[in-house]
């Protein structure tokens, strides 16, 4: 694994930021009465994915970074669920969310791969 100088260099963080931006654009089209409901839930969960990656990086301890990656993954699955529910209750179409679900699945694999890589480094020692 190559060495990174900043969390913004991580492809996983970059993908999470793109997804969060797409969630904001998607929810702009939600009804006003969902502003404090699904709109807020989706935006909060989507924003917490890259935020957790960044916070974990900032902690500077591998074990803490791994924990924050797990939290980011939990937020990722929360976003998936909210997207599926949004389509189910006709806030958006399945066609509109499918690319996001695909990106979220890729992000999940990236998060898991990064976590495993960090765990291997941890088990080998300094």
XYZ file of N, CA and C in Angstrom:
378
model
N 0.854 -1.179 0.000
C 0.000 0.000 0.000
C 0.895 1.237 0.000
N 0.583 2.178 -0.838
C 1.427 3.366 -0.913
C 1.154 4.293 0.270
N 2.113 5.129 0.530
C 1.995 6.058 1.650
C 1.250 7.317 1.209
N 0.356 7.777 2.051
C -0.441 8.964 1.757
C -0.069 10.073 2.730
N -0.057 11.295 2.221
C 0.287 12.445 3.042
C -0.930 13.055 3.727
N -2.109 12.817 3.145
C -3.312 13.493 3.614
C -4.525 12.610 3.310
N -5.528 12.664 4.150
C -6.729 11.861 3.920
C -7.385 12.187 2.584
N -7.201 13.425 2.104
C -7.802 13.822 0.826
C -7.174 13.103 -0.356
N -6.039 12.462 -0.135
C -5.394 11.660 -1.177
C -6.021 10.271 -1.300
N -6.774 9.863 -0.299
C -7.372 8.524 -0.296
C -8.534 8.446 -1.283
N -8.473 7.459 -2.167
C -9.556 7.267 -3.134
C -10.887 7.007 -2.428
N -10.846 6.322 -1.297
C -12.065 6.012 -0.552
C -12.730 7.303 -0.051
N -11.936 8.252 0.408
C -12.485 9.536 0.862
C -13.044 10.318 -0.320
N -12.328 10.320 -1.433
C -12.774 11.036 -2.630
C -14.111 10.489 -3.132
N -14.245 9.163 -3.169
C -15.508 8.550 -3.595
C -16.623 8.919 -2.621
N -16.335 8.872 -1.329
C -17.343 9.216 -0.321
C -17.806 10.662 -0.484
N -16.897 11.553 -0.811
C -17.262 12.956 -1.037
C -18.156 13.100 -2.267
N -17.836 12.380 -3.332
C -18.677 12.442 -4.540
C -20.081 11.923 -4.246
N -20.164 10.838 -3.505
C -21.470 10.271 -3.147
C -22.258 11.267 -2.303
N -21.619 11.871 -1.323
C -22.313 12.849 -0.474
C -22.848 14.001 -1.314
N -22.066 14.474 -2.256
C -22.530 15.540 -3.148
C -23.740 15.117 -3.964
N -23.714 13.882 -4.452
C -24.856 13.364 -5.221
C -26.104 13.242 -4.349
N -25.928 12.860 -3.106
C -27.067 12.756 -2.182
C -27.685 14.136 -1.972
N -26.858 15.151 -1.811
C -27.384 16.513 -1.658
C -28.165 16.930 -2.899
N -27.625 16.622 -4.086
C -28.341 16.977 -5.321
C -29.653 16.208 -5.438
N -29.633 14.923 -5.102
C -30.849 14.105 -5.164
C -31.928 14.656 -4.243
N -31.559 14.960 -3.013
C -32.558 15.363 -2.017
C -33.097 16.771 -2.242
N -32.436 17.556 -3.087
C -33.001 18.867 -3.441
C -34.362 18.704 -4.108
N -34.576 17.562 -4.744
C -35.841 17.300 -5.417
C -36.896 16.665 -4.529
N -36.569 16.372 -3.286
C -37.547 15.781 -2.373
C -38.564 16.843 -1.955
N -39.770 16.421 -1.604
C -40.792 17.381 -1.158
C -40.330 18.154 0.082
N -40.806 19.365 0.186
C -40.442 20.239 1.310
C -40.797 19.605 2.659
N -41.900 18.859 2.697
C -42.304 18.252 3.974
C -41.347 17.133 4.422
N -40.384 16.773 3.586
C -39.376 15.779 3.967
C -38.070 16.427 4.436
N -38.049 17.760 4.492
C -36.823 18.466 4.851
C -36.240 17.972 6.174
N -37.089 17.765 7.167
C -36.620 17.302 8.472
C -36.786 15.801 8.639
N -37.197 15.136 7.579
C -37.349 13.687 7.576
C -36.249 13.048 6.742
N -36.650 12.481 5.612
C -35.716 11.729 4.784
C -34.578 12.588 4.237
N -34.861 13.824 3.865
C -33.804 14.700 3.344
C -32.693 14.857 4.377
N -33.073 15.183 5.589
C -32.101 15.376 6.659
C -31.353 14.086 6.977
N -32.078 12.976 7.054
C -31.455 11.690 7.381
C -30.414 11.295 6.343
N -30.791 11.400 5.070
C -29.870 11.023 4.002
C -28.638 11.921 3.980
N -28.851 13.209 4.096
C -27.725 14.141 4.053
C -26.775 13.930 5.228
N -27.335 13.755 6.401
C -26.510 13.554 7.594
C -25.678 12.276 7.468
N -26.339 11.191 7.073
C -25.626 9.917 6.958
C -24.571 9.969 5.856
N -24.909 10.583 4.723
C -23.959 10.666 3.608
C -22.750 11.520 3.975
N -22.984 12.626 4.665
C -21.880 13.509 5.056
C -20.981 12.851 6.097
N -21.543 11.956 6.888
C -20.737 11.344 7.939
C -19.758 10.306 7.395
N -19.963 9.820 6.171
C -19.028 8.832 5.618
C -17.644 9.457 5.423
N -17.508 10.501 4.593
C -16.167 11.082 4.450
C -15.674 11.747 5.739
N -16.592 12.252 6.547
C -16.187 12.881 7.808
C -15.537 11.864 8.745
N -16.088 10.662 8.814
C -15.496 9.622 9.660
C -14.143 9.166 9.130
N -14.013 9.081 7.818
C -12.720 8.719 7.237
C -11.685 9.776 7.620
N -12.048 11.032 7.462
C -11.132 12.132 7.788
C -10.801 12.156 9.279
N -11.808 11.977 10.116
C -11.559 12.012 11.560
C -10.657 10.862 11.986
N -10.909 9.680 11.444
C -10.057 8.535 11.762
C -8.614 8.768 11.360
N -8.435 9.340 10.176
C -7.087 9.676 9.710
C -6.423 10.644 10.691
N -7.182 11.616 11.136
C -6.647 12.637 12.025
C -6.268 12.134 13.400
N -6.784 10.999 13.794
C -6.457 10.455 15.113
C -5.030 9.936 15.198
N -4.463 9.581 14.059
C -3.060 9.170 13.961
C -2.733 7.811 14.586
N -3.700 7.108 15.088
C -3.472 5.766 15.615
C -4.248 4.783 14.753
N -3.546 3.752 14.299
C -4.121 2.786 13.369
C -5.423 2.182 13.902
N -5.447 1.774 15.161
C -6.649 1.148 15.722
C -7.837 2.110 15.696
N -7.591 3.372 15.968
C -8.676 4.355 15.925
C -9.135 4.597 14.495
N -8.196 4.638 13.562
C -8.557 4.815 12.158
C -9.454 3.667 11.707
N -9.099 2.449 12.085
C -9.915 1.283 11.736
C -11.321 1.443 12.300
N -11.431 1.878 13.547
C -12.754 2.063 14.158
C -13.578 3.098 13.395
N -12.958 4.180 12.977
C -13.690 5.202 12.228
C -14.062 4.719 10.828
N -13.246 3.851 10.234
C -13.622 3.252 8.949
C -14.868 2.387 9.121
N -14.949 1.694 10.240
C -16.141 0.878 10.519
C -17.368 1.762 10.705
N -17.197 2.894 11.360
C -18.316 3.831 11.511
C -18.735 4.386 10.157
N -17.757 4.676 9.304
C -18.064 5.154 7.952
C -18.860 4.098 7.195
N -18.488 2.838 7.370
C -19.215 1.767 6.691
C -20.632 1.634 7.228
N -20.809 1.839 8.511
C -22.160 1.826 9.077
C -23.017 2.931 8.487
N -22.443 4.109 8.333
C -23.174 5.217 7.703
C -23.476 4.902 6.242
N -22.550 4.218 5.576
C -22.762 3.825 4.183
C -23.991 2.922 4.051
N -24.110 1.941 4.935
C -25.270 1.048 4.854
C -26.557 1.776 5.248
N -26.433 2.760 6.127
C -27.592 3.590 6.470
C -28.067 4.366 5.238
N -27.129 4.931 4.478
C -27.487 5.657 3.256
C -28.168 4.718 2.266
N -27.623 3.524 2.093
C -28.251 2.548 1.183
C -29.703 2.292 1.573
N -29.924 2.078 2.852
C -31.273 1.787 3.338
C -32.213 2.963 3.108
N -31.757 4.166 3.418
C -32.591 5.357 3.199
C -32.890 5.561 1.714
N -31.924 5.270 0.855
C -32.168 5.392 -0.586
C -33.235 4.404 -1.048
N -33.107 3.160 -0.596
C -34.092 2.145 -0.995
C -35.483 2.501 -0.483
N -35.558 2.998 0.742
C -36.842 3.412 1.289
C -37.396 4.613 0.527
N -36.530 5.537 0.154
C -36.965 6.709 -0.617
C -37.607 6.291 -1.931
N -37.033 5.311 -2.588
C -37.620 4.810 -3.836
C -38.925 4.072 -3.550
N -38.944 3.315 -2.478
C -40.138 2.538 -2.124
C -41.341 3.433 -1.857
N -41.107 4.596 -1.262
C -42.218 5.506 -0.942
C -42.356 6.626 -1.974
N -41.717 6.433 -3.125
C -41.857 7.326 -4.286
C -41.314 8.739 -4.091
N -40.279 8.881 -3.286
C -39.597 10.173 -3.202
C -38.638 10.331 -4.382
N -38.224 9.205 -4.943
C -37.367 9.187 -6.128
C -37.577 7.843 -6.819
N -36.966 7.688 -7.967
C -37.136 6.437 -8.711
C -35.970 5.488 -8.448
N -36.233 4.226 -8.672
C -35.179 3.214 -8.565
C -34.062 3.510 -9.567
N -34.448 3.973 -10.746
C -33.452 4.294 -11.772
C -32.517 5.413 -11.302
N -33.052 6.346 -10.561
C -32.247 7.480 -10.075
C -31.260 7.050 -8.994
N -31.653 6.107 -8.154
C -30.768 5.720 -7.053
C -29.814 4.583 -7.413
N -30.092 3.850 -8.488
C -29.255 2.690 -8.809
C -27.774 3.037 -8.969
N -27.430 4.118 -9.688
C -26.001 4.455 -9.764
C -25.383 4.761 -8.390
N -26.159 5.367 -7.517
C -25.668 5.643 -6.163
C -25.463 4.349 -5.386
N -26.396 3.419 -5.526
C -26.256 2.130 -4.839
C -25.019 1.386 -5.337
N -24.763 1.477 -6.632
C -23.566 0.852 -7.197
C -22.306 1.490 -6.617
N -22.274 2.810 -6.568
C -21.127 3.524 -5.996
C -20.952 3.194 -4.514
N -22.054 3.079 -3.797
C -21.983 2.738 -2.373
C -21.436 1.329 -2.169
N -21.783 0.402 -3.060
C -21.252 -0.961 -2.967
C -19.738 -0.960 -3.199
N -19.297 -0.199 -4.188
C -17.855 -0.077 -4.447
C -17.161 0.541 -3.233
N -17.771 1.573 -2.679
C -17.217 2.227 -1.495
C -17.094 1.240 -0.335
N -18.094 0.394 -0.162
C -18.045 -0.611 0.902
C -16.850 -1.538 0.744
N -16.579 -1.955 -0.486
C -15.418 -2.818 -0.737
C -14.118 -2.071 -0.452
N -14.072 -0.803 -0.842
C -12.871 -0.007 -0.584
C -12.628 0.168 0.917
N -13.687 0.441 1.651
C -13.549 0.595 3.100
C -13.042 -0.695 3.735
N -13.609 -1.821 3.325
C -13.196 -3.115 3.871
C -11.743 -3.418 3.507
N -11.371 -3.157 2.263
C -9.988 -3.408 1.847
C -9.000 -2.539 2.619
N -9.347 -1.285 2.836
C -8.471 -0.403 3.601
C -8.366 -0.880 5.049
N -9.492 -1.263 5.620
C -9.475 -1.777 6.994
C -8.581 -3.009 7.099
N -8.740 -3.943 6.173
C -7.926 -5.168 6.203
C -6.441 -4.863 6.030
N -6.139 -3.934 5.157
C -4.748 -3.540 4.947
C -4.151 -2.967 6.232
N -4.904 -2.133 6.908
C -4.432 -1.550 8.166
C -4.283 -2.614 9.248
N -5.194 -3.591 9.264
C -5.101 -4.667 10.252
C -3.857 -5.523 10.014
N -3.542 -5.785 8.742
C -2.338 -6.568 8.430
C -1.090 -5.829 8.908
N -1.061 -4.533 8.670
C 0.083 -3.736 9.124
C 0.190 -3.762 10.644
N -0.967 -3.708 11.306
C -0.985 -3.693 12.768
C -0.460 -5.012 13.322
N -0.838 -6.126 12.693
C -0.426 -7.430 13.204
C 1.066 -7.687 12.964
N 1.652 -6.996 11.985
C 3.087 -7.139 11.712
C 3.926 -6.268 12.631
N 3.302 -5.307 13.238
C 4.042 -4.407 14.122
C 4.620 -3.232 13.362
N 5.386 -2.402 14.041
C 5.916 -1.171 13.431
C 6.884 -1.413 12.296
